[in-house]
XYZ file of C-alpha atoms in Angstrom:
186
model
C -24.784 18.670 -7.927
C -22.351 21.539 -8.420
C -20.787 21.944 -11.801
C -17.104 21.037 -11.803
C -14.604 22.277 -14.274
C -12.257 19.709 -15.633
C -8.571 20.340 -15.195
C -7.046 20.859 -18.633
C -5.687 17.669 -20.139
C -2.286 19.327 -20.337
C -2.255 19.590 -16.532
C -3.290 16.024 -15.680
C -1.152 13.005 -16.419
C 1.337 14.808 -18.575
C 5.053 14.339 -18.942
C 6.943 16.161 -16.255
C 4.312 15.816 -13.532
C 5.711 15.270 -10.063
C 5.494 11.565 -9.216
C 7.474 11.300 -5.989
C 8.165 14.480 -4.094
C 10.126 12.669 -1.403
C 12.817 11.787 -3.907
C 12.318 14.800 -6.147
C 11.335 12.821 -9.217
C 9.067 13.578 -12.117
C 7.618 11.061 -14.519
C 9.895 12.567 -17.173
C 12.886 11.752 -14.988
C 13.727 15.395 -14.426
C 14.433 17.086 -11.128
C 11.606 18.190 -8.910
C 11.126 21.959 -8.797
C 9.803 22.211 -5.243
C 12.849 23.393 -3.356
C 13.202 25.949 -0.612
C 14.716 28.474 -3.002
C 11.838 28.262 -5.457
C 9.819 31.454 -5.719
C 6.071 31.419 -6.167
C 6.467 32.730 -9.726
C 8.762 29.896 -10.775
C 6.919 27.164 -8.907
C 5.425 25.472 -11.952
C 5.615 21.945 -13.220
C 7.383 22.137 -16.555
C 6.365 20.307 -19.683
C 9.286 20.454 -22.038
C 10.366 24.068 -21.866
C 7.072 25.838 -21.200
C 5.524 26.089 -17.724
C 1.952 24.868 -17.373
C -0.348 27.331 -15.639
C -3.355 26.094 -13.736
C -5.932 28.700 -12.776
C -7.928 28.884 -9.555
C -11.060 27.942 -11.493
C -9.485 24.530 -12.215
C -9.719 23.474 -8.551
C -12.706 21.435 -7.415
C -15.190 22.771 -4.866
C -18.123 21.147 -3.108
C -21.754 22.073 -3.642
C -22.701 25.381 -2.048
C -19.061 26.570 -2.075
C -17.887 29.477 -4.156
C -15.136 28.769 -6.694
C -11.527 29.307 -5.684
C -10.150 32.764 -6.413
C -6.567 33.452 -7.437
C -6.062 35.271 -4.111
C -7.280 32.251 -2.108
C -5.008 29.883 -4.023
C -2.108 32.313 -3.604
C -2.754 32.502 0.166
C -2.719 28.695 0.490
C 0.368 28.404 -1.731
C 2.217 31.061 0.288
C 1.288 29.385 3.580
C 2.567 26.054 2.275
C 5.805 27.595 0.970
C 6.474 29.270 4.331
C 5.723 25.989 6.116
C 8.012 24.106 3.743
C 10.934 26.428 4.431
C 10.355 26.224 8.194
C 10.093 22.430 8.076
C 13.277 22.121 6.010
C 15.105 24.158 8.656
C 13.557 22.033 11.412
C 14.729 18.832 9.692
C 18.307 20.142 9.584
C 18.175 21.093 13.275
C 16.621 17.773 14.279
C 19.167 15.793 12.254
C 21.955 17.699 14.013
C 20.319 17.089 17.392
C 19.895 13.396 16.656
C 23.536 13.113 15.624
C 24.578 14.770 18.905
C 22.331 12.527 21.007
C 23.562 9.432 19.172
C 27.187 10.451 19.562
C 26.741 11.045 23.292
C 24.899 7.773 23.791
C 27.792 5.827 22.273
C 30.366 7.099 24.753
C 28.514 5.699 27.748
C 31.222 3.456 29.143
C 30.630 3.164 32.841
C 27.059 4.508 32.735
C 24.532 2.857 34.980
C 21.261 1.447 33.642
C 19.342 4.669 34.333
C 21.789 6.754 32.281
C 21.685 4.259 29.431
C 17.878 4.223 29.492
C 17.712 8.010 29.597
C 20.007 8.293 26.578
C 17.958 5.725 24.680
C 14.783 7.649 25.505
C 16.321 10.927 24.292
C 17.456 9.272 21.064
C 14.022 7.765 20.404
C 12.318 11.070 21.152
C 14.587 12.965 18.714
C 14.014 10.276 16.084
C 10.241 10.554 16.560
C 10.320 14.336 16.147
C 12.453 13.987 13.021
C 10.143 11.367 11.506
C 7.053 13.489 12.148
C 8.691 16.614 10.738
C 9.823 14.778 7.598
C 6.304 13.396 7.086
C 4.807 16.879 7.407
C 7.407 18.221 4.967
C 6.457 15.499 2.483
C 2.749 16.358 2.862
C 3.536 20.038 2.313
C 5.521 19.339 -0.859
C 2.791 17.001 -2.046
C 0.144 19.712 -1.547
C 2.265 22.214 -3.494
C 2.661 19.682 -6.294
C -1.112 19.154 -6.390
C -1.666 22.910 -6.626
C 0.720 23.121 -9.562
C -0.672 20.124 -11.446
C -4.321 21.102 -10.969
C -5.405 18.214 -8.739
C -5.535 20.232 -5.508
C -8.999 19.848 -4.030
C -9.685 16.390 -5.494
C -9.899 13.489 -3.025
C -7.100 11.020 -3.770
C -9.378 8.038 -3.064
C -12.769 8.853 -4.590
C -11.972 11.863 -6.797
C -14.767 14.013 -5.368
C -14.048 17.531 -4.107
C -12.380 17.721 -0.684
C -13.968 21.065 0.065
C -12.533 24.541 -0.031
C -13.212 25.233 3.657
C -11.467 22.005 4.687
C -8.443 22.865 2.548
C -8.268 26.389 3.895
C -8.276 24.969 7.436
C -5.869 22.105 6.628
C -4.075 22.784 3.317
C -2.338 19.375 3.317
C -5.615 17.410 3.194
C -5.734 14.826 0.422
C -8.985 13.072 1.371
C -12.571 14.286 1.548
C -14.277 14.032 4.937
C -16.144 10.828 4.022
C -12.983 9.003 2.873
C -11.017 10.264 5.882
C -13.721 8.965 8.248
C -13.707 5.565 6.514
C -9.902 5.470 6.749
C -9.921 6.281 10.469
C -12.477 3.535 11.209
C -10.161 0.871 9.814
């Protein structure tokens, strides 16, 4: 079995770790630092007043995989940050579109059943797009939080390594292949 480095105790389960990225909360009650204006250099979970730095060597890898390099982690982090900014813009556009569709569906006095059904379909479609985009945004923020707290690469169910190749292909993955297959069979 491949040797795994333990994430420093200061990086796991410490005060200030992100607990709910959807609401921007930390277990210390402070604001979440993962916002669209956050630069890569300042994207660190803060304990008290000093930022905690997690190195690439802290991330788990599977047997036969080379350890993460700082450049590989930086590439994944940058991809996630770009995705996060794009998704935040998409959410704003979709919310505006949904508001327009909803407004237009309310002034349907005199519409026949086909018009009413078409408006309802448009509204449901916009709502579906918005829900999916918000979920992807949450997953992106969650992945960034895991990078910063040193748990990126650990399966959230079994704790074993997810696999560097899997994470490079799908940076938002939180489950190893075995756990994901078990989850999909249910």
